[in-house]
Coordinates of C-alpha atoms in Angstrom, one line a residue:
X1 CA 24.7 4.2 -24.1
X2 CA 24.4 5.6 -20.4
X3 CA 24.5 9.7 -20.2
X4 CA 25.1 11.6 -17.1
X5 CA 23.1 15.2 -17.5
X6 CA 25.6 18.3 -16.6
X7 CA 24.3 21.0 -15.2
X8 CA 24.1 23.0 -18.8
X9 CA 22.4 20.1 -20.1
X10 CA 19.6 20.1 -17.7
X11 CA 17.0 22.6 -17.8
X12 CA 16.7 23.8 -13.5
X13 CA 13.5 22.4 -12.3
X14 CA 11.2 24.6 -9.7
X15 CA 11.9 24.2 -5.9
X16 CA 9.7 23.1 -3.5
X17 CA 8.5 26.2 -1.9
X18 CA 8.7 25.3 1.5
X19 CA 12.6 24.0 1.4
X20 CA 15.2 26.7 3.0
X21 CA 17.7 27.4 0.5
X22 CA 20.1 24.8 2.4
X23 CA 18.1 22.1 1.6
X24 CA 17.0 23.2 -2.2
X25 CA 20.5 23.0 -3.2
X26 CA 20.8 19.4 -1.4
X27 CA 17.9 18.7 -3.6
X28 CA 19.6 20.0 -6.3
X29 CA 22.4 18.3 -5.7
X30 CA 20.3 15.0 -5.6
X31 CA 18.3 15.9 -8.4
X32 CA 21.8 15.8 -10.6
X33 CA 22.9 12.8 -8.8
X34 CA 19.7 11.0 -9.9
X35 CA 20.0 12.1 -13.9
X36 CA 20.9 8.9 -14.8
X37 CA 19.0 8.2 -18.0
X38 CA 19.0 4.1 -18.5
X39 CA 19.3 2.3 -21.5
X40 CA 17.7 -0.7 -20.2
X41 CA 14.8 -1.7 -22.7
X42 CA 11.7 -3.8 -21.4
X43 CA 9.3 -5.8 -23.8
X44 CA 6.0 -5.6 -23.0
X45 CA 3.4 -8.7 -24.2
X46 CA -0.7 -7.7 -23.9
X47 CA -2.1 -10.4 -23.4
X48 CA -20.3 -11.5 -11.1
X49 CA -25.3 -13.1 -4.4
X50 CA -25.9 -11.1 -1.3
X51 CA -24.2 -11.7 1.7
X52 CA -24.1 -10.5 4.7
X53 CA -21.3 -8.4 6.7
X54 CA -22.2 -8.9 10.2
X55 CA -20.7 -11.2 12.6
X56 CA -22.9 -12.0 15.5
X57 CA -23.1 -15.3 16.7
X58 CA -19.8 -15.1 18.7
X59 CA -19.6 -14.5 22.8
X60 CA -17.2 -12.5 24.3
X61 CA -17.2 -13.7 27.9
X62 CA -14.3 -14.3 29.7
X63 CA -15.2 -18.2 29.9
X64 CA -16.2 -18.9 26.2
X65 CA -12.9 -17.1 25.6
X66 CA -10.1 -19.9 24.4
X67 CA -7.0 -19.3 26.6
X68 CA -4.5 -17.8 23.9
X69 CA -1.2 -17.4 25.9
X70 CA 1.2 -20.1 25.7
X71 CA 5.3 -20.6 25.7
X72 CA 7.6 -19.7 22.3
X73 CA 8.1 -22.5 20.2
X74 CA 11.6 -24.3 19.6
X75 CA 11.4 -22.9 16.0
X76 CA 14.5 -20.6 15.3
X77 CA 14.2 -17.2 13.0
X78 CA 16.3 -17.8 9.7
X79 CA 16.5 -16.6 6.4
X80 CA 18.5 -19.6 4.7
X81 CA 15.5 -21.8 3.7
X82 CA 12.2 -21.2 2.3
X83 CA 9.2 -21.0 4.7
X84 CA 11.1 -20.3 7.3
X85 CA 10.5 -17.0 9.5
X86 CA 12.6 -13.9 8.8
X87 CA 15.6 -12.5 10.4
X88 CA 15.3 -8.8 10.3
X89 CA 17.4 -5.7 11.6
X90 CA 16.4 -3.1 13.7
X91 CA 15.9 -0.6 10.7
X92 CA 13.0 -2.2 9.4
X93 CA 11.3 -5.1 11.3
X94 CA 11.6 -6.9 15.0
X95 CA 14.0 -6.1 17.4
X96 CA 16.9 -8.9 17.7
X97 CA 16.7 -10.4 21.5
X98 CA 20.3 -12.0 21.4
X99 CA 19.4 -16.1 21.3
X100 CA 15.4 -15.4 22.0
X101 CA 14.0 -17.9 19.0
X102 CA 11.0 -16.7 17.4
X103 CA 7.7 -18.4 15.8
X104 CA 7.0 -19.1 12.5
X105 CA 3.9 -17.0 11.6
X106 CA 2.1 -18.2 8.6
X107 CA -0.4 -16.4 6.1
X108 CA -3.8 -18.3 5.9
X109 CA -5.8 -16.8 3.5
X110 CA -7.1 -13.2 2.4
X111 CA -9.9 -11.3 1.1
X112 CA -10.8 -8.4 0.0
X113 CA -13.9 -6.0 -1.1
X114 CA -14.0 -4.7 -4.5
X115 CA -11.7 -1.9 -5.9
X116 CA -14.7 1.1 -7.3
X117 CA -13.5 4.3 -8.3
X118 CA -14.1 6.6 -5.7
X119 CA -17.6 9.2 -5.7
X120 CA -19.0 6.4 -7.8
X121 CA -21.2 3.0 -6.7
X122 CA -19.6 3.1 -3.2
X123 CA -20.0 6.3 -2.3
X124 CA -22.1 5.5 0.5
X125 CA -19.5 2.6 2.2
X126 CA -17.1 4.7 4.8
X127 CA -14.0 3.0 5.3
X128 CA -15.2 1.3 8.5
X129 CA -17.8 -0.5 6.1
X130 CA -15.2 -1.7 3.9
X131 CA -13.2 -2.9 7.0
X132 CA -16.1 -4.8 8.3
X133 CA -17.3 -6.7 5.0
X134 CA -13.0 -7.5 4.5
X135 CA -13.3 -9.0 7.7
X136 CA -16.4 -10.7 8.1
X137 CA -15.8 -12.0 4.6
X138 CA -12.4 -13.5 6.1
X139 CA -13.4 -14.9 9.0
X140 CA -16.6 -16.9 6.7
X141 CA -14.3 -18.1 4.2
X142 CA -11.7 -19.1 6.5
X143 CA -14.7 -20.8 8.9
X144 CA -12.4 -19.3 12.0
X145 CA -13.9 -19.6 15.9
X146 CA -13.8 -15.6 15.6
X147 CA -13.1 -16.4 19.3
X148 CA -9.1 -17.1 18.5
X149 CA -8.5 -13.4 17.3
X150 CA -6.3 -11.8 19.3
X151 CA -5.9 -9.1 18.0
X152 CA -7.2 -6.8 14.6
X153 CA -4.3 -4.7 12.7
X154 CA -5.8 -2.4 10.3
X155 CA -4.3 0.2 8.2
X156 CA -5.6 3.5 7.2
X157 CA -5.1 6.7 5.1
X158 CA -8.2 8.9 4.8
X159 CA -8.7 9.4 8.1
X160 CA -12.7 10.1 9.9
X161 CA -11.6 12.0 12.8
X162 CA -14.8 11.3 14.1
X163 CA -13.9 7.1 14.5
X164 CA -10.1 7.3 13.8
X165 CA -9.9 3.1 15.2
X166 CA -11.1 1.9 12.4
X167 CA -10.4 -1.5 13.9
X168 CA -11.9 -1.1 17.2
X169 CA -15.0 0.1 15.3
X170 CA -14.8 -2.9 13.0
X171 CA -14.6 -5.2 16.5
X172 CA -17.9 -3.6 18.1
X173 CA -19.7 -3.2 14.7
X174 CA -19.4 -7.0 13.7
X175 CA -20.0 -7.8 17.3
X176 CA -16.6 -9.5 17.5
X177 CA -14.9 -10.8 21.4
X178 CA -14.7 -7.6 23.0
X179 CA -11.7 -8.4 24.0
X180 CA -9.9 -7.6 20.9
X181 CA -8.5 -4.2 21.2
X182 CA -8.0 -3.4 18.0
X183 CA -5.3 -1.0 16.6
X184 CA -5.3 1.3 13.4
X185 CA -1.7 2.2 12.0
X186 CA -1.3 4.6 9.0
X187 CA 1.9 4.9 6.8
X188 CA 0.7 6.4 3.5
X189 CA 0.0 3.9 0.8
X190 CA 2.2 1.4 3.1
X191 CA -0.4 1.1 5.9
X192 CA -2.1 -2.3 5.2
X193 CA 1.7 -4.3 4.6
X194 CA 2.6 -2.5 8.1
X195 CA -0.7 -3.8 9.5
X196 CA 0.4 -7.6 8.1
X197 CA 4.0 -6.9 9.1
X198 CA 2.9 -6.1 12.6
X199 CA 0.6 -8.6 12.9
X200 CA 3.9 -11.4 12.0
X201 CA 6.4 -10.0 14.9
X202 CA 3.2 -10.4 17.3
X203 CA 2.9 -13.9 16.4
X204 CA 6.8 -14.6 16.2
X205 CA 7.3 -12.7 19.3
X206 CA 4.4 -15.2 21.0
X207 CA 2.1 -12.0 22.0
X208 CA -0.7 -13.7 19.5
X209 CA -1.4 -16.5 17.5
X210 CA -4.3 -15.7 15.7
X211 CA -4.1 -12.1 14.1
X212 CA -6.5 -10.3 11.2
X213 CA -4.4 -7.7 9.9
X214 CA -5.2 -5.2 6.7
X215 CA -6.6 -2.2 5.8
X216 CA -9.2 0.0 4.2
X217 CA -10.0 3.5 2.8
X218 CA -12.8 5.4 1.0
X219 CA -11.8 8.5 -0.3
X220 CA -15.5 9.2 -1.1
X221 CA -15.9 10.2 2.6
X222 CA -12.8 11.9 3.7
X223 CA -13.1 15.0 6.1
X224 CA -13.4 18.3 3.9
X225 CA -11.9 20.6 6.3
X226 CA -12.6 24.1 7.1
X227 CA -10.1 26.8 6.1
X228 CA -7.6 27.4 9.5
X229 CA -8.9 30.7 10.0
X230 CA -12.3 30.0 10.6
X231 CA -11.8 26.9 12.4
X232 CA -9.6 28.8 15.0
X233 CA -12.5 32.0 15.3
X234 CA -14.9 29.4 16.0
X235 CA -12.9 27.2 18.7
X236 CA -12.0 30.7 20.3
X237 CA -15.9 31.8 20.2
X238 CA -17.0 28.6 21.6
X239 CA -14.2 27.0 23.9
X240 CA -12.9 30.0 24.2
X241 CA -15.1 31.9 25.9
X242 CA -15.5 34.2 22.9
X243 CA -19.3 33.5 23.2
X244 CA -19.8 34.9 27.0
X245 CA -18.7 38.3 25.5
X246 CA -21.3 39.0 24.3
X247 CA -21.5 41.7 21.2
X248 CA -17.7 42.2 21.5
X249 CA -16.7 38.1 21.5
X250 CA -19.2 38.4 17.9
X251 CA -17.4 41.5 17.3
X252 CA -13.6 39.9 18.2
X253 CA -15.5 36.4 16.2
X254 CA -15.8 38.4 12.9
X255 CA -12.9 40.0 13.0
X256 CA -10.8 36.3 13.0
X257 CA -13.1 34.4 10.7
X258 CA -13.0 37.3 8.0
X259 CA -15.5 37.6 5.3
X260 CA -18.0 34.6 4.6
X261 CA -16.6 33.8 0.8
X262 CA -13.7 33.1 2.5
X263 CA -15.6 30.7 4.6
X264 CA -15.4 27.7 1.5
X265 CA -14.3 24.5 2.8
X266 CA -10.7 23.2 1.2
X267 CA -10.1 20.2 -0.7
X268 CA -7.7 18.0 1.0
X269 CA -4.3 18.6 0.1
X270 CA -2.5 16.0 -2.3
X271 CA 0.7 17.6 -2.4
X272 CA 3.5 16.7 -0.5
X273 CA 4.5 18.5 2.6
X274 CA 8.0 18.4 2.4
X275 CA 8.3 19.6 -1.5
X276 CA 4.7 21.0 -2.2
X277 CA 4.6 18.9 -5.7
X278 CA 1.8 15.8 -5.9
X279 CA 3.1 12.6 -6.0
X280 CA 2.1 12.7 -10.2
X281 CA 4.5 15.2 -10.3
X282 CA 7.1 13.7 -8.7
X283 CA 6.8 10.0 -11.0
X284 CA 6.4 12.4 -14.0
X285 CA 10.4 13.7 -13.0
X286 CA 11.3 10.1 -12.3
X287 CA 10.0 8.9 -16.0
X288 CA 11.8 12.1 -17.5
X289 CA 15.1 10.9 -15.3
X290 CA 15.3 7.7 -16.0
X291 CA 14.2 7.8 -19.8
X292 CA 10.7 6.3 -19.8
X293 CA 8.8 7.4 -22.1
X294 CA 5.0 8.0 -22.8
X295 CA 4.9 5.2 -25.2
X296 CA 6.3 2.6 -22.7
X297 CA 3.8 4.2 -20.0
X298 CA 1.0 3.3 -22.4
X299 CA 1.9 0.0 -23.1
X300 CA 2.9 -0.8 -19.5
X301 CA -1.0 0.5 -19.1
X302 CA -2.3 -1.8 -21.6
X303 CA -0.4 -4.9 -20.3
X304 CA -1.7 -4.4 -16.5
X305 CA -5.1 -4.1 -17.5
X306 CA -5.3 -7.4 -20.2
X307 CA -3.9 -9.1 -17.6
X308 CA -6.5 -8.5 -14.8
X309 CA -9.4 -9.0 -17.3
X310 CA -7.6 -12.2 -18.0
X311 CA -7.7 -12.9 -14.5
X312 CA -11.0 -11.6 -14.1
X313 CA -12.3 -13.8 -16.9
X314 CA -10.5 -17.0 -14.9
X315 CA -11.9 -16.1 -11.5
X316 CA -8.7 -15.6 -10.0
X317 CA -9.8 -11.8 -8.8
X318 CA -13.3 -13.6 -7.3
X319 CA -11.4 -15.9 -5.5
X320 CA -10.4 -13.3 -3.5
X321 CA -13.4 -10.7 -3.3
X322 CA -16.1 -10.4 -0.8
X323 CA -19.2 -8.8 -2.5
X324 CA -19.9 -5.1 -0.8
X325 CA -23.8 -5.3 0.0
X326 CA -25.2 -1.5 -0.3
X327 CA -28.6 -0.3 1.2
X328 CA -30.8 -0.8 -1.4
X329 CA -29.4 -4.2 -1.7
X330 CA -27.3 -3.7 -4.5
X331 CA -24.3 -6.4 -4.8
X332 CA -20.8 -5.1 -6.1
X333 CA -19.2 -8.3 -6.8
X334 CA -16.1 -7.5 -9.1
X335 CA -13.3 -4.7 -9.8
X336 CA -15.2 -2.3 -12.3
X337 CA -12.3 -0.3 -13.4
X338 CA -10.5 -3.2 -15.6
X339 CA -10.9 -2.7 -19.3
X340 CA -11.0 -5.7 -21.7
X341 CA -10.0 -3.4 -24.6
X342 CA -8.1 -0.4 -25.0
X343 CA -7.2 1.7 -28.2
X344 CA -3.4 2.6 -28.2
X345 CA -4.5 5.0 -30.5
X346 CA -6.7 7.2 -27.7
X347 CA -4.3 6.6 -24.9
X348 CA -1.5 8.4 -27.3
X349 CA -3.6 11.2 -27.3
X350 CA -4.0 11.9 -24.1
X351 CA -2.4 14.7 -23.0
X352 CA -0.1 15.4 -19.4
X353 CA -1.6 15.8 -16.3
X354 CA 0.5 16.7 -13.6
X355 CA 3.6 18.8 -15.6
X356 CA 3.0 20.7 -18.8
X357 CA 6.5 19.2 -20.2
X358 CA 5.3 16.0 -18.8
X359 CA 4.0 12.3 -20.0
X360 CA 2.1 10.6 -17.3
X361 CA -1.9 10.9 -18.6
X362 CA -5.1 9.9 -16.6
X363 CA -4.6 6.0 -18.4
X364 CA -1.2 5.7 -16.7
X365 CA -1.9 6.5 -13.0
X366 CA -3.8 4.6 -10.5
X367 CA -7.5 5.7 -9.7
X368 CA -8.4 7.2 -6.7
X369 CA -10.2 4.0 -5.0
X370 CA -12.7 3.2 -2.1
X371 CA -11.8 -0.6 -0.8
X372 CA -10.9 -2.8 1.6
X373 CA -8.5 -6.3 2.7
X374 CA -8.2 -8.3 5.6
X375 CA -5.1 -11.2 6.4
X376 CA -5.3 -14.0 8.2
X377 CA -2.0 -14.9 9.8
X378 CA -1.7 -17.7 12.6
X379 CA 1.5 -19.6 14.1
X380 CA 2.5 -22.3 12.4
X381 CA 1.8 -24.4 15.6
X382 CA -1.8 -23.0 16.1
X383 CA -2.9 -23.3 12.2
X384 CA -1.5 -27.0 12.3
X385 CA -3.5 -27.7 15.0
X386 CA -6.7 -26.3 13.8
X387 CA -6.0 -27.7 10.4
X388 CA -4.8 -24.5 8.5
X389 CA -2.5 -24.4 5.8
X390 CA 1.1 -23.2 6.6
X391 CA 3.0 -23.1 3.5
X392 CA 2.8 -19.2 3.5
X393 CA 5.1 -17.1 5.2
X394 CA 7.1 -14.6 5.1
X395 CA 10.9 -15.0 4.7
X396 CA 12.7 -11.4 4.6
X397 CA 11.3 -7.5 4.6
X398 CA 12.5 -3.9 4.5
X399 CA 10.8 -0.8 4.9
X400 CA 12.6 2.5 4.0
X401 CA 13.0 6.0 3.0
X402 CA 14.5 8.1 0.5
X403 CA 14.9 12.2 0.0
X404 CA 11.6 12.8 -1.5
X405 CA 13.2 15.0 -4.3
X406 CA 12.5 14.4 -6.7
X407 CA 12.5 10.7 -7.7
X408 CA 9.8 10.2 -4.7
X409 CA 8.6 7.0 -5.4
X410 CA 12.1 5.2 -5.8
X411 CA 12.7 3.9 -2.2
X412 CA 11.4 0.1 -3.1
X413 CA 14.9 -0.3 -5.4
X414 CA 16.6 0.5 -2.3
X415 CA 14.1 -2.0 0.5
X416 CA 14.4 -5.0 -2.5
X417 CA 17.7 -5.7 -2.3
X418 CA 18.1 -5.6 1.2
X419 CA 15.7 -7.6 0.9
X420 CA 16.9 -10.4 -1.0
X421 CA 20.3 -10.3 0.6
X422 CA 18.4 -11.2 4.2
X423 CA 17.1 -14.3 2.1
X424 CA 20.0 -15.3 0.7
X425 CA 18.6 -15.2 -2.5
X426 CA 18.8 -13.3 -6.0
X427 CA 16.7 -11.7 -8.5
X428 CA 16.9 -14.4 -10.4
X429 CA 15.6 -17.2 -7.9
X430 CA 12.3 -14.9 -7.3
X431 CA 9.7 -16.6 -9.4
X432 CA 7.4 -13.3 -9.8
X433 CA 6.9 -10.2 -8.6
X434 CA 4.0 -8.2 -7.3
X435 CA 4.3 -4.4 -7.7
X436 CA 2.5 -2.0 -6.4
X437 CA 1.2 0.0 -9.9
X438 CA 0.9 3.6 -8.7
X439 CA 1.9 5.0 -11.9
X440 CA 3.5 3.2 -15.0
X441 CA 6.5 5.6 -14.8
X442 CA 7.3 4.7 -10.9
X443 CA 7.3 1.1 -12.1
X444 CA 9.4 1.1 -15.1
X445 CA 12.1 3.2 -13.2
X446 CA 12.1 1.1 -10.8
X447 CA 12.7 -1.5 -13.2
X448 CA 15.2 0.5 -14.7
X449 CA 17.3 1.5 -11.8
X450 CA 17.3 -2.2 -9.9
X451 CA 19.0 -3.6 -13.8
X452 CA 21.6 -0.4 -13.6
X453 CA 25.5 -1.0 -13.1
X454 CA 25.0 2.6 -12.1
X455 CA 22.5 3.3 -9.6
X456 CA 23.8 -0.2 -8.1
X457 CA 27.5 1.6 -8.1
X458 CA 26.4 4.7 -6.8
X459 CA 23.1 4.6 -5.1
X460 CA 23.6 1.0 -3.6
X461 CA 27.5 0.2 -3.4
X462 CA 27.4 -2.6 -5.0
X463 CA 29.7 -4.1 -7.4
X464 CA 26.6 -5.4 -9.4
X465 CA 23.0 -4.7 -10.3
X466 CA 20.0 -6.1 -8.1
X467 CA 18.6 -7.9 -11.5
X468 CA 16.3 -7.5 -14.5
X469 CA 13.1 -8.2 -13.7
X470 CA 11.2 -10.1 -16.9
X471 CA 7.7 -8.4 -17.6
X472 CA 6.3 -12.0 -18.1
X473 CA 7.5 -12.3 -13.9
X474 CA 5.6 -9.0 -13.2
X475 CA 2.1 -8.8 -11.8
X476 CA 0.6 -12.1 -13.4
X477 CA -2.7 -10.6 -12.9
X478 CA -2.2 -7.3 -13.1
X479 CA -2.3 -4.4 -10.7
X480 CA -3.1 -1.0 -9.6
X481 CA -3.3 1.0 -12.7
X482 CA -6.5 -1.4 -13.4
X483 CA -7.7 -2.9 -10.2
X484 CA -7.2 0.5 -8.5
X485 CA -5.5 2.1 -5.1
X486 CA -7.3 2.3 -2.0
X487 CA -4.4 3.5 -0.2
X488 CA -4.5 1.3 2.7
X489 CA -6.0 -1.7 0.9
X490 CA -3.6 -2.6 -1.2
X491 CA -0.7 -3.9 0.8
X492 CA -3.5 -6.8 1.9
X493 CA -5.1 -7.1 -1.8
X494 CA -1.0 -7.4 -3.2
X495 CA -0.6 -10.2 0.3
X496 CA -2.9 -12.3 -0.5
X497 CA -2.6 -11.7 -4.5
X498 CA 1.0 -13.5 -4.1
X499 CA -0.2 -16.4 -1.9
X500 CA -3.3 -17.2 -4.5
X501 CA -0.9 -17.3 -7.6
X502 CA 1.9 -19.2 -5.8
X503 CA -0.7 -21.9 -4.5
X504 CA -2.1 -21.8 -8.1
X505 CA 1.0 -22.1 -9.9
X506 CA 2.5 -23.7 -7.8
X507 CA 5.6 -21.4 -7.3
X508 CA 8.2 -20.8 -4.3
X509 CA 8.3 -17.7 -4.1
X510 CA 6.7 -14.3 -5.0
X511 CA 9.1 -10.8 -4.5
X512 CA 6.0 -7.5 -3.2
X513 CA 7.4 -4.2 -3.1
X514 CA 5.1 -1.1 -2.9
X515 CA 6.1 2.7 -3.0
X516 CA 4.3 5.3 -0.5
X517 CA 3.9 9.0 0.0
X518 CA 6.1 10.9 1.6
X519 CA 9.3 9.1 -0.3
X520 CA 9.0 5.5 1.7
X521 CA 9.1 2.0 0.4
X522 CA 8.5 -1.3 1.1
X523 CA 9.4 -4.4 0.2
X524 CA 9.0 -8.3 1.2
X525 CA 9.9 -12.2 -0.2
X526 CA 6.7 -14.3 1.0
X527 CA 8.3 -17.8 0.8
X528 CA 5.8 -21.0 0.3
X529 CA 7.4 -24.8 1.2
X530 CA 6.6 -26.7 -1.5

């Protein structure tokens, strides 16, 4: 049966440090809204050539350049019928323009790099790397005139302050038209579906019709900053005019900087600015709220990875992966982190690692990841003309936000159902589901909370539950607990994930929805005419 935890039942949970204490009882306040322990139980079933990455045959003078601007299409937005293009509101998509009709824009075809653990094999690969061999791998399966790009979308994360347009660098590296301006976007582990997402109201708006959009990070070469202090005493020495001071600016230098073991660069922080708890910590609340426990973590662990060595085994993950070529001419042609077996035995005995009272382990959270994806989207007019398939498209999409504390991960249960109302749909009529595996607790309260009369009542308003999601309907192939999580790579390895396994198995319809830092979700319904 359903509890609801009283105050004297729940022992208080430690505030985010940097909340007034205004907003730490809101949060506590939330925190008791959100102890809603489900009793909603889910079965679980457990189931290698060099190329090259440089683009340079293509011209980019103004006369070689196809003439890309043309007049909207007749084609009006719906959401009543598969395959056609969305309807969205102002809250989450393109702006309505009264009658204005929009274009139908239709996903093509993806690729991807392999998913490597980060500090390991692709240590070496910066995120611009990744970007280009997504891309150039793209435009060579696809056979595209890399002439008809308008424009490159590309998420990113793990910022290099040094080249922070990863897609203008990935445009002058592969010797793309130089006319494509390129455009990097970043919004946490949401980047590359915002890339994709922008890249469809271009084309439905008529600004484009030919549009890579993705993203890529490698945590292996992130920026370790210098600690503030010393950062300011040197910008004040040596913009500041500290250094024409002679002995007193070294004098007024020392002073600011303090002592050199303070000097020690920092590791980049992982917690989360507005509660000062790691996302870990936050899923590890959300499994103790909603009554997942380690066993179903483990399990949930065991089940992504069989599947994506299944899919490994049946070339369904090569279909999509573009070999990363290193210097020494080393080929990484496959996703290293998927395990054939696991002993349920070890993973039981694995202990907490982000709250002492906890139950997420290492097996049960995603891998820090260096990777990249790339989309191809065109209008439906210019792909049939050029012979590309248009089946793909996609039909409704939210993105959203919730208060990060302290179920942090939980705004996709409140993006889904908007998003299946906009398509007229239910859970029900959604033939799979691909969900974005950060940890094994964030999915299965999800899960939970979307087949709840009560979170539907009281978080929602609804009269009923979104809908119980079958396990044998999520992530055919597995996910991010075994393929890994390069933050901004994964909304493009999840895009074109759903449009190989509807083309496969023939499906209508495939239901993505992927949780971010800093308490936002996403959520989309790609639609295929069949």
């Amino acid at each position: 049966s359903t509890l609801y935890f009283s105050h004297t039942m729940t022992p208080p949970l430690p505030m985010p440090p940097s909340t007034s204490s205004n907003t730490s009882r809101r949060r506590i306040q939330t925190l008791q809204n959100h102890l809603l322990p489900l009793s909603h139980n889910h079965s679980f079933s457990t189931t290698t050539t060099t190329t090259t990455t440089t683009t340079n045959t293509c011209s980019s003078s103004a006369q070689q350049h196809e003439d890309h601007h043309y007049q909207p299409s007749t084609t009006t937005a719906t959401t009543s019928s598969a395959g056609s293009s969305p309807t969205h509101d102002s809250s989450s998509s393109s702006p309505q323009h009264g009658a204005r009709q929009l274009k139908r824009a239709c996903i093509i075809e993806g690729a991807r790099t392999p998913f490597v653990k980060a500090y390991t094999t692709m240590i070496d690969v910066d995120a611009i790397d990744l970007g280009c061999t997504a891309v150039s791998g793209l435009i060579k399966k696809t056979k595209i005139d890399p002439r008809w790009v308008d424009e490159i979308i590309w998420g990113n994360v793990v910022v290099n302050v040094s080249a922070p347009n990863v897609a203008r660098e990935i445009v002058l590296q592969l010797g793309l038209p130089d006319t494509i301006s390129g455009v990097t976007v970043s919004r946490a582990c949401l980047s590359g579906l915002e890339a994709i997402l922008q890249g469809v109201r271009l084309i439905e708006t008529g600004q484009a019709q030919c549009v890579i959009a993705g993203g890529s990070d490698s945590t292996s070469n992130c920026d370790v900053p210098i600690p503030r202090h010393l950062q300011h005493a040197l910008g004040k020495y040596t913009k500041g005019g500290g250094d024409k001071n002679g002995y007193r600016g070294i004098i007024e230098f020392v002073k600011e900087a303090g002592w050199p073991t303070t000097w020690a660069p920092e590791a980049p922080a992982i917690a989360e600015r507005s509660t000062g708890k790691t996302m870990g910590y936050h899923a590890d609340l959300m499994a103790e709220i909603n009554n997942v426990s380690k066993d179903d973590q483990d399990r949930y662990a065991i089940t992504s990875h069989m599947r994506s060595y299944q899919a490994q085994q049946k070339g369904y993950l090569s279909d999509e992966i573009e070999p990363v070529v290193l210097k020494d001419g080393t080929v990484i042609d496959h996703d290293p982190m998927i395990r054939s077996k696991i002993d349920p035995s070890k993973l039981a005995k694995l202990g907490p690692v982000f709250r002492k009272s906890g139950t997420i382990s290492a097996a049960t959270s995603s891998a820090l990841t260096d990777g990249g994806s790339a989309v191809l989207l065109m209008s439906e007019e210019f792909a049939r003309k050029h012979g590309y398939p248009t089946d793909c498209s996609f039909e409704s999409y939210d993105i959203t936000g919730v208060d990060p504390f302290p179920q942090l991960l939980l705004a996709p249960a409140f993006a889904i159902p908007k998003v299946l109302d906009r398509a007229g749909i239910s859970m029900k009529d959604v033939d799979f589901v691909e969900m974005h595996e950060a940890f094994a607790a964030q999915v299965l309260s999800t899960l939970k909370v979307l087949a709840s009369k009560e979170f539907a009542r009281d978080r929602l308003h609804r009269n009923a539950p979104v809908g119980e999601v079958p396990m044998d309907k999520l992530n055919p192939n597995g996910s991010s607990l075994s393929i890994g999580h390069s933050f901004a790579a994964t909304g493009g390895r999840i895009v074109t994930a759903a449009i190989h396994e509807m083309r496969r198995s023939d499906k209508k319809n495939c239901l993505i929805s992927i949780c971010a830092a800093g308490s936002l979700g996403g959520a989309a319904l790609i639609s295929r005419r069949v």
